[in-house]
Amino acid sequence: MTRALILGGTADASLLAAEIVRAGIEAVYSYGGRTRAPADQPLQTRIGGFGGVSGLADYIRREGVTHVIDATHPFAAEMSSNAVTACAETGAPLIALERAPWAKVTGDSWIEVHDVNATVAALPESPAKIFLAIGRQHIAPFAIKPQHTYTLRFVDPPEAPLPFAADVIVSRGPFTLDGELEMMRARGIAWIVARNSGGDGARAKIDAARTLGLPVIMISRPRLPERLRAESVSEVMQWLGHRTCLGA
Ligand code: NAP
């Protein structure tokens, strides 16, 4: 019998969970525990780390997991690498549900970098209004350029003081082009820092930057071990041996 483990936390993981339930497949949805009130899922849910590779391998064996779907954020490199190793160890087949990264199109003005430190270096020296569209655990290095006014956007209000004064927006999204244009215009944003997540859920800010002719410092994805990849929920359902009624 199939018993799938969804490593989740993304909009695609939620779509997949709904489709898996519709197909009558038994599955567990795992959250990393990064957000205070994660979205409800229509299936068994667990929250928090497994305890590294060995913890995940133990979980797979103990729970009789037959298939693992890595539908985490493309920047969740540790979880994704652990899944590759734990699945190799236990023999559980693994597939990653991962949208293609965004590609630069005409009108985009991107500076492509590989990590947060390179992002800080790429920012101008003269004061500017900057929208830092990255997770709160990555903002500390920007404290060395205190001349800028930073706008941050988080799903939950920050629990601890931030490493520098900032304009904080608390919102879970989804974000629309009109909404992003309004937010950027109202604040006089001149630069955007983003991670190349891909997919549609987070792309409105990139479209808004193009519309406004603003530069984007785009952090490319971390390199991950080779694994089977799917770009849509329906591909994952086929891999699980089921047809899907979603066009996703
Ligand atoms: P990570 O750095 O790859 O994961 C760190 C540890 O968190 C993992 O080793 C694992 O702990 C636990 N973990 C992560 N995802 C899990 C899941 N779905 N189920 C159970 N445990 C999980 O990933 P991250 O800390 O989540 O995020 C890394 C980057 O991705 C950050 O920049 C973050 O802003 C971004 N991001 C992630 C998500 C997401 O869905 N995870 C969503 C939005 C943005 P153990 O080793 O103990 O198993």
Short mmCIF file of C-alpha atoms and ligand atoms in Angstrom, two decimals:
data_model
loop_
_atom_site.label_atom_id
_atom_site.label_comp_id
_atom_site.label_asym_id
_atom_site.label_seq_id
_atom_site.Cartn_x
_atom_site.Cartn_y
_atom_site.Cartn_z
CA MET A 1 0.00 0.00 0.00
CA THR A 2 1.19 3.52 -0.80
CA ARG A 3 2.03 5.76 2.14
CA ALA A 4 3.50 9.06 0.98
CA LEU A 5 5.47 11.60 2.95
CA ILE A 6 5.14 15.18 1.68
CA LEU A 7 7.93 17.48 2.83
CA GLY A 8 5.92 20.66 2.59
CA GLY A 9 5.69 24.34 3.30
CA THR A 10 4.96 25.68 -0.17
CA ALA A 11 1.82 26.50 -2.16
CA ASP A 12 2.63 23.60 -4.48
CA ALA A 13 2.81 21.25 -1.49
CA SER A 14 -0.72 22.31 -0.51
CA LEU A 15 -2.00 21.69 -4.04
CA LEU A 16 -0.35 18.28 -4.01
CA ALA A 17 -1.83 17.44 -0.60
CA ALA A 18 -5.33 18.24 -1.86
CA GLU A 19 -4.82 16.09 -4.95
CA ILE A 20 -3.41 13.20 -2.94
CA VAL A 21 -6.47 13.25 -0.67
CA ARG A 22 -8.77 13.36 -3.72
CA ALA A 23 -6.99 10.32 -5.09
CA GLY A 24 -7.48 8.45 -1.80
CA ILE A 25 -3.74 7.98 -1.21
CA GLU A 26 -2.58 7.72 2.37
CA ALA A 27 -0.06 10.43 3.17
CA VAL A 28 1.53 12.54 5.90
CA TYR A 29 2.32 16.22 5.39
CA SER A 30 5.42 17.51 7.17
CA TYR A 31 6.00 21.16 8.06
CA GLY A 32 9.38 22.49 9.13
CA GLY A 33 7.70 24.69 11.73
CA ARG A 34 8.90 28.03 10.35
CA THR A 35 5.50 29.76 10.47
CA ARG A 36 3.44 30.14 13.63
CA ALA A 37 0.13 29.10 12.12
CA PRO A 38 0.78 26.97 9.06
CA ALA A 39 -2.11 26.44 6.66
CA ASP A 40 -4.41 23.54 7.57
CA GLN A 41 -3.98 20.49 5.41
CA PRO A 42 -6.69 17.94 4.64
CA LEU A 43 -4.51 15.04 5.79
CA GLN A 44 -2.34 13.91 8.71
CA THR A 45 0.16 16.64 9.53
CA ARG A 46 3.37 16.68 11.55
CA ILE A 47 5.48 19.72 12.42
CA GLY A 48 9.22 20.12 13.10
CA GLY A 49 12.56 18.65 12.10
CA PHE A 50 13.14 14.90 11.95
CA GLY A 51 16.60 15.11 13.52
CA GLY A 52 18.84 15.12 10.45
CA VAL A 53 19.35 12.28 7.97
CA SER A 54 19.18 9.51 10.57
CA GLY A 55 15.99 10.94 12.09
CA LEU A 56 14.34 11.10 8.69
CA ALA A 57 15.50 7.58 7.77
CA ASP A 58 14.11 6.29 11.10
CA TYR A 59 10.83 8.08 10.44
CA ILE A 60 10.55 6.56 6.94
CA ARG A 61 11.11 3.05 8.30
CA ARG A 62 8.95 3.44 11.41
CA GLU A 63 6.00 4.98 9.56
CA GLY A 64 6.20 2.62 6.58
CA VAL A 65 6.68 5.49 4.13
CA THR A 66 6.73 4.11 0.57
CA HIS A 67 7.21 7.40 -1.36
CA VAL A 68 8.79 10.73 -0.40
CA ILE A 69 7.88 13.97 -2.16
CA ASP A 70 10.14 16.91 -1.48
CA ALA A 71 7.87 19.93 -2.01
CA THR A 72 9.88 22.29 0.20
CA HIS A 73 10.98 25.77 -0.80
CA PRO A 74 13.82 25.65 -3.38
CA PHE A 75 16.09 27.34 -0.82
CA ALA A 76 15.46 24.69 1.85
CA ALA A 77 18.74 23.02 0.89
CA GLU A 78 19.38 21.14 4.11
CA MET A 79 16.01 19.42 4.14
CA SER A 80 16.31 18.55 0.46
CA SER A 81 19.83 17.12 0.83
CA ASN A 82 18.77 15.13 3.89
CA ALA A 83 15.87 13.68 1.91
CA VAL A 84 18.22 12.51 -0.87
CA THR A 85 20.50 10.73 1.61
CA ALA A 86 17.75 9.27 3.81
CA CYS A 87 15.86 7.95 0.78
CA ALA A 88 19.03 6.37 -0.62
CA GLU A 89 19.62 4.73 2.77
CA THR A 90 16.09 3.38 3.19
CA GLY A 91 15.34 2.64 -0.47
CA ALA A 92 12.26 4.91 -0.42
CA PRO A 93 11.76 6.48 -3.85
CA LEU A 94 12.05 10.28 -3.87
CA ILE A 95 10.75 12.97 -6.20
CA ALA A 96 11.16 16.74 -5.83
CA LEU A 97 8.26 18.99 -6.82
CA GLU A 98 10.14 22.05 -7.93
CA ARG A 99 9.04 24.80 -10.29
CA ALA A 100 11.61 26.01 -12.80
CA PRO A 101 13.49 29.13 -11.69
CA TRP A 102 12.39 32.44 -13.20
CA ALA A 103 14.24 33.39 -16.35
CA LYS A 104 15.17 36.96 -17.15
CA VAL A 105 12.95 38.53 -19.84
CA THR A 106 13.19 41.77 -21.81
CA GLY A 107 12.88 44.73 -19.47
CA ASP A 108 14.33 42.92 -16.45
CA SER A 109 17.34 44.49 -14.85
CA TRP A 110 18.84 41.72 -12.70
CA ILE A 111 22.12 41.44 -10.90
CA GLU A 112 22.51 37.71 -10.32
CA VAL A 113 24.39 36.60 -7.19
CA HIS A 114 24.94 33.33 -5.37
CA ASP A 115 24.47 34.26 -1.74
CA VAL A 116 23.37 36.91 0.70
CA ASN A 117 26.86 38.34 1.27
CA ALA A 118 27.25 38.98 -2.46
CA THR A 119 23.85 40.66 -2.36
CA VAL A 120 24.98 43.11 0.30
CA ALA A 121 28.10 43.91 -1.74
CA ALA A 122 25.96 44.55 -4.84
CA LEU A 123 23.82 47.19 -3.11
CA PRO A 124 24.71 50.83 -3.80
CA GLU A 125 26.74 52.86 -1.30
CA SER A 126 24.46 55.90 -1.43
CA PRO A 127 21.22 55.69 0.60
CA ALA A 128 18.35 53.93 -1.16
CA LYS A 129 14.98 52.39 -0.35
CA ILE A 130 15.29 48.64 -0.63
CA PHE A 131 12.69 45.88 -0.53
CA LEU A 132 14.37 42.84 0.99
CA ALA A 133 12.12 39.98 -0.09
CA ILE A 134 14.06 37.29 1.76
CA GLY A 135 13.48 35.32 4.95
CA ARG A 136 14.20 36.94 8.30
CA GLN A 137 17.04 34.50 9.04
CA HIS A 138 19.03 36.08 6.19
CA ILE A 139 18.73 39.78 6.94
CA ALA A 140 21.55 40.25 9.51
CA PRO A 141 24.35 40.87 6.92
CA PHE A 142 22.47 43.96 5.66
CA ALA A 143 23.25 45.72 8.94
CA ILE A 144 26.65 46.67 7.47
CA LYS A 145 24.85 49.02 5.06
CA PRO A 146 22.76 51.01 7.54
CA GLN A 147 22.50 53.98 5.18
CA HIS A 148 19.60 52.28 3.38
CA THR A 149 15.91 52.20 4.32
CA TYR A 150 14.83 48.57 4.27
CA THR A 151 11.31 47.24 3.76
CA LEU A 152 10.86 43.64 4.95
CA ARG A 153 7.84 41.38 4.53
CA PHE A 154 7.17 38.42 6.82
CA VAL A 155 4.35 35.92 7.29
CA ASP A 156 4.44 36.42 11.09
CA PRO A 157 5.38 39.53 13.11
CA PRO A 158 9.03 39.29 14.21
CA GLU A 159 9.39 37.73 17.69
CA ALA A 160 12.88 39.09 18.38
CA PRO A 161 14.24 42.58 17.69
CA LEU A 162 15.53 42.97 14.14
CA PRO A 163 19.27 43.61 13.58
CA PHE A 164 18.43 47.09 12.21
CA ALA A 165 15.45 49.43 12.08
CA ALA A 166 13.16 48.53 9.19
CA ASP A 167 9.72 49.05 7.76
CA VAL A 168 8.04 45.66 8.34
CA ILE A 169 5.01 44.42 6.42
CA VAL A 170 3.29 41.35 7.87
CA SER A 171 1.41 39.47 5.17
CA ARG A 172 1.02 35.93 3.97
CA GLY A 173 0.07 36.92 0.43
CA PRO A 174 -0.86 35.98 -2.23
CA PHE A 175 0.57 39.11 -3.82
CA THR A 176 -0.72 40.64 -7.03
CA LEU A 177 1.03 42.85 -9.57
CA ASP A 178 -1.24 45.79 -8.67
CA GLY A 179 -0.64 45.28 -4.97
CA GLU A 180 3.14 45.08 -5.43
CA LEU A 181 3.15 48.19 -7.64
CA GLU A 182 1.19 50.10 -5.02
CA MET A 183 3.46 48.92 -2.19
CA MET A 184 6.65 49.82 -4.08
CA ARG A 185 5.37 53.20 -5.29
CA ALA A 186 4.04 54.18 -1.85
CA ARG A 187 7.45 53.49 -0.29
CA GLY A 188 9.60 54.83 -3.10
CA ILE A 189 11.37 51.47 -3.43
CA ALA A 190 14.43 51.75 -5.68
CA TRP A 191 15.97 48.26 -5.36
CA ILE A 192 14.55 44.77 -4.81
CA VAL A 193 16.41 41.82 -3.33
CA ALA A 194 14.78 38.48 -4.12
CA ARG A 195 15.52 34.77 -4.23
CA ASN A 196 14.87 32.91 -7.44
CA SER A 197 12.02 30.80 -6.08
CA GLY A 198 10.29 30.33 -9.44
CA GLY A 199 6.59 29.58 -9.79
CA ASP A 200 3.71 32.02 -9.84
CA GLY A 201 3.10 32.58 -6.12
CA ALA A 202 5.99 35.00 -5.56
CA ARG A 203 6.58 36.41 -9.00
CA ALA A 204 4.39 39.55 -8.78
CA LYS A 205 7.26 41.53 -7.19
CA ILE A 206 9.53 40.63 -10.12
CA ASP A 207 6.86 41.71 -12.60
CA ALA A 208 6.37 44.93 -10.63
CA ALA A 209 10.12 45.64 -10.67
CA ARG A 210 10.12 45.26 -14.47
CA THR A 211 7.10 47.55 -14.80
CA LEU A 212 8.77 50.21 -12.68
CA GLY A 213 12.20 49.74 -14.28
CA LEU A 214 13.80 48.84 -10.93
CA PRO A 215 16.93 46.73 -10.48
CA VAL A 216 16.57 43.33 -8.81
CA ILE A 217 19.42 41.59 -7.03
CA MET A 218 18.44 37.99 -7.68
CA ILE A 219 19.90 35.27 -5.48
CA SER A 220 20.24 32.03 -7.43
CA ARG A 221 19.21 28.70 -5.96
CA PRO A 222 21.50 26.59 -3.83
CA ARG A 223 23.05 23.62 -5.58
CA LEU A 224 21.40 20.33 -4.56
CA PRO A 225 22.30 16.67 -5.06
CA GLU A 226 20.83 15.01 -8.16
CA ARG A 227 17.30 13.73 -7.67
CA LEU A 228 14.22 12.98 -9.72
CA ARG A 229 12.32 16.23 -10.33
CA ALA A 230 8.77 17.14 -11.34
CA GLU A 231 7.54 20.61 -12.18
CA SER A 232 3.83 20.00 -11.62
CA VAL A 233 1.45 18.27 -9.26
CA SER A 234 0.15 16.10 -12.09
CA GLU A 235 3.66 14.75 -12.77
CA VAL A 236 3.97 13.78 -9.12
CA MET A 237 0.57 12.08 -9.20
CA GLN A 238 1.65 10.10 -12.26
CA TRP A 239 4.81 9.11 -10.44
CA LEU A 240 2.59 7.87 -7.60
CA GLY A 241 0.66 5.86 -10.16
CA HIS A 242 -2.49 7.99 -10.18
CA ARG A 243 -4.23 10.23 -12.64
CA THR A 244 -4.90 13.80 -11.56
CA CYS A 245 -7.93 15.97 -12.19
CA LEU A 246 -5.84 19.14 -11.78
CA GLY A 247 -4.33 20.94 -14.70
CA ALA A 248 -1.47 21.97 -12.38
P1 NAP B 1 16.39 24.01 5.61
O1 NAP B 1 17.43 25.00 5.99
O2 NAP B 1 16.64 23.16 4.44
O3 NAP B 1 16.01 23.08 6.83
C1 NAP B 1 16.60 23.14 8.09
C2 NAP B 1 16.01 22.03 8.91
O4 NAP B 1 14.64 22.30 9.18
C3 NAP B 1 16.00 20.68 8.20
O5 NAP B 1 17.25 20.04 8.28
C4 NAP B 1 14.91 19.99 8.97
O6 NAP B 1 15.35 19.63 10.29
C5 NAP B 1 13.90 21.08 9.18
N1 NAP B 1 12.90 21.13 8.11
C6 NAP B 1 12.84 21.96 7.03
N2 NAP B 1 11.75 21.72 6.30
C7 NAP B 1 11.10 20.70 6.92
C8 NAP B 1 9.90 19.99 6.65
N3 NAP B 1 9.11 20.31 5.61
N4 NAP B 1 9.53 18.99 7.51
C9 NAP B 1 10.29 18.69 8.59
N5 NAP B 1 11.45 19.33 8.89
C10 NAP B 1 11.84 20.33 8.07
O7 NAP B 1 15.00 24.71 5.35
P2 NAP B 1 14.26 25.91 6.10
O8 NAP B 1 14.94 26.21 7.39
O9 NAP B 1 12.81 25.59 6.08
O10 NAP B 1 14.43 27.08 5.10
C11 NAP B 1 15.57 27.33 4.33
C12 NAP B 1 15.27 28.47 3.42
O11 NAP B 1 14.06 28.26 2.68
C13 NAP B 1 15.08 29.73 4.19
O12 NAP B 1 15.70 30.69 3.45
C14 NAP B 1 13.59 29.91 4.24
O13 NAP B 1 13.26 31.28 4.30
C15 NAP B 1 13.16 29.32 2.92
N6 NAP B 1 11.80 28.88 2.98
C16 NAP B 1 11.50 27.61 3.37
C17 NAP B 1 10.19 27.16 3.35
C18 NAP B 1 9.88 25.73 3.69
O14 NAP B 1 8.86 25.26 3.26
N7 NAP B 1 10.72 25.00 4.41
C19 NAP B 1 9.17 28.03 2.98
C20 NAP B 1 9.50 29.32 2.62
C21 NAP B 1 10.82 29.73 2.61
P3 NAP B 1 15.95 18.19 10.63
O15 NAP B 1 17.32 18.17 10.06
O16 NAP B 1 15.90 18.16 12.12
O17 NAP B 1 15.03 17.16 9.99
#
